[in-house]
CSV table of C-alpha atoms in Angstrom, one decimal:
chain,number,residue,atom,x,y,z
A,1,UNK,CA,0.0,0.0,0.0
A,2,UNK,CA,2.9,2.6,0.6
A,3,UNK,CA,4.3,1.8,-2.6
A,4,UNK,CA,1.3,2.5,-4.3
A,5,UNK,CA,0.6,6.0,-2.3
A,6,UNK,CA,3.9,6.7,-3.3
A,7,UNK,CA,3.8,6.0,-7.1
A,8,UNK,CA,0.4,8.0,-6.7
A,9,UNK,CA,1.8,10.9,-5.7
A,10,UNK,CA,4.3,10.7,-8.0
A,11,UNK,CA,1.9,10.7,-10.9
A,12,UNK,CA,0.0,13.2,-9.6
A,13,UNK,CA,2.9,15.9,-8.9
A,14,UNK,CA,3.4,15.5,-13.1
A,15,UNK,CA,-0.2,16.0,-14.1
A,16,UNK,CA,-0.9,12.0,-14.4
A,17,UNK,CA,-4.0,10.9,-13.1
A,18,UNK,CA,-4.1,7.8,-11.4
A,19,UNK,CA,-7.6,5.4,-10.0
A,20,UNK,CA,-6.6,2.8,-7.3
A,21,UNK,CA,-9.1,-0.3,-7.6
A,22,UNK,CA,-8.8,-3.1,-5.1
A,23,UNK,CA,-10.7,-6.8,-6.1
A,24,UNK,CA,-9.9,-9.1,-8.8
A,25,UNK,CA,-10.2,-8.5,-12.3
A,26,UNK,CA,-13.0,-11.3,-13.4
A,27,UNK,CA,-13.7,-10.1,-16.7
A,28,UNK,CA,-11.7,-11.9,-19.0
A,29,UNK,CA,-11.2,-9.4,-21.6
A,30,UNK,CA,-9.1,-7.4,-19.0
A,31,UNK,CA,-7.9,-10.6,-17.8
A,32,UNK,CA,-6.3,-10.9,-21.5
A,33,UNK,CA,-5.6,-7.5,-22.0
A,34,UNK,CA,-3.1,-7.2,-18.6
A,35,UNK,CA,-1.4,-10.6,-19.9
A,36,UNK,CA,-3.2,-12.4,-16.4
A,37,UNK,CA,-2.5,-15.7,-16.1
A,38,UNK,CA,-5.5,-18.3,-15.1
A,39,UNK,CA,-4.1,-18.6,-11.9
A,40,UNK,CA,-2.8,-15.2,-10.9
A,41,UNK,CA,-4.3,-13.8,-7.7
A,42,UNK,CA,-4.9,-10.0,-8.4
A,43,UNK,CA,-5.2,-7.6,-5.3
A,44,UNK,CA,-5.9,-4.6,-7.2
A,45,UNK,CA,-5.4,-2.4,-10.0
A,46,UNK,CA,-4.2,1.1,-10.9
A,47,UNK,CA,-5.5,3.1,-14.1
A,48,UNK,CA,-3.2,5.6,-15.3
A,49,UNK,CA,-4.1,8.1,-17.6
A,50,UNK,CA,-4.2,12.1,-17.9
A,51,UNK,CA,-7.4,13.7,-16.9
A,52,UNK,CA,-9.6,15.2,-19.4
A,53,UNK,CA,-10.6,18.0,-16.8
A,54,UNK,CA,-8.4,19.5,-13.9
A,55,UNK,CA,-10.6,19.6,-11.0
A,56,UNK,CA,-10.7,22.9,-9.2
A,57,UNK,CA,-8.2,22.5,-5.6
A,58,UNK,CA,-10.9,23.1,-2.7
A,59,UNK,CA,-9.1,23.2,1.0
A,60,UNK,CA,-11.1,24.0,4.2
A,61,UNK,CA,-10.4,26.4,5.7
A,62,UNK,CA,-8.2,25.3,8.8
A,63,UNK,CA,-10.3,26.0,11.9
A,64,UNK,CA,-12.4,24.1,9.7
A,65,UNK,CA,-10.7,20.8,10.1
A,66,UNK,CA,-8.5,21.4,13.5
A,67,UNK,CA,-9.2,21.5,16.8
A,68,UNK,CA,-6.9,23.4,19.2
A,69,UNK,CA,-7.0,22.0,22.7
């Protein structure tokens, strides 16, 4: 999981948008298409592409989201 935050990251600080998906693959058209094996056990799956649209950045404001004790 750590390796994948970081490539995530990584993608995103170059404009690369990235879509984590846990769960096997069962359709066998992606099956064949990522060269899966019968017996592979797949945990997840990243889809990498660039965004058609950059969303609009929306932070809280920080008393928002903090609590000072």
């Amino acid at each position: 999981a750590c390796a994948v935050q970081n490539l995530l990251l990584a993608a995103h600080s170059i404009g690369i948008g990235v879509g984590w998906s846990t769960g096997k693959p069962c359709l066998a058209d992606v099956r064949s298409t990522i060269g899966a094996e019968p017996d592979w056990q797949t945990v997840g799956a990243l889809y990498i592409g660039y965004p058609a649209e950059k969303p609009e950045a929306k932070r809280a404001p920080v008393d928002d989201v903090t609590t000072w004790r």
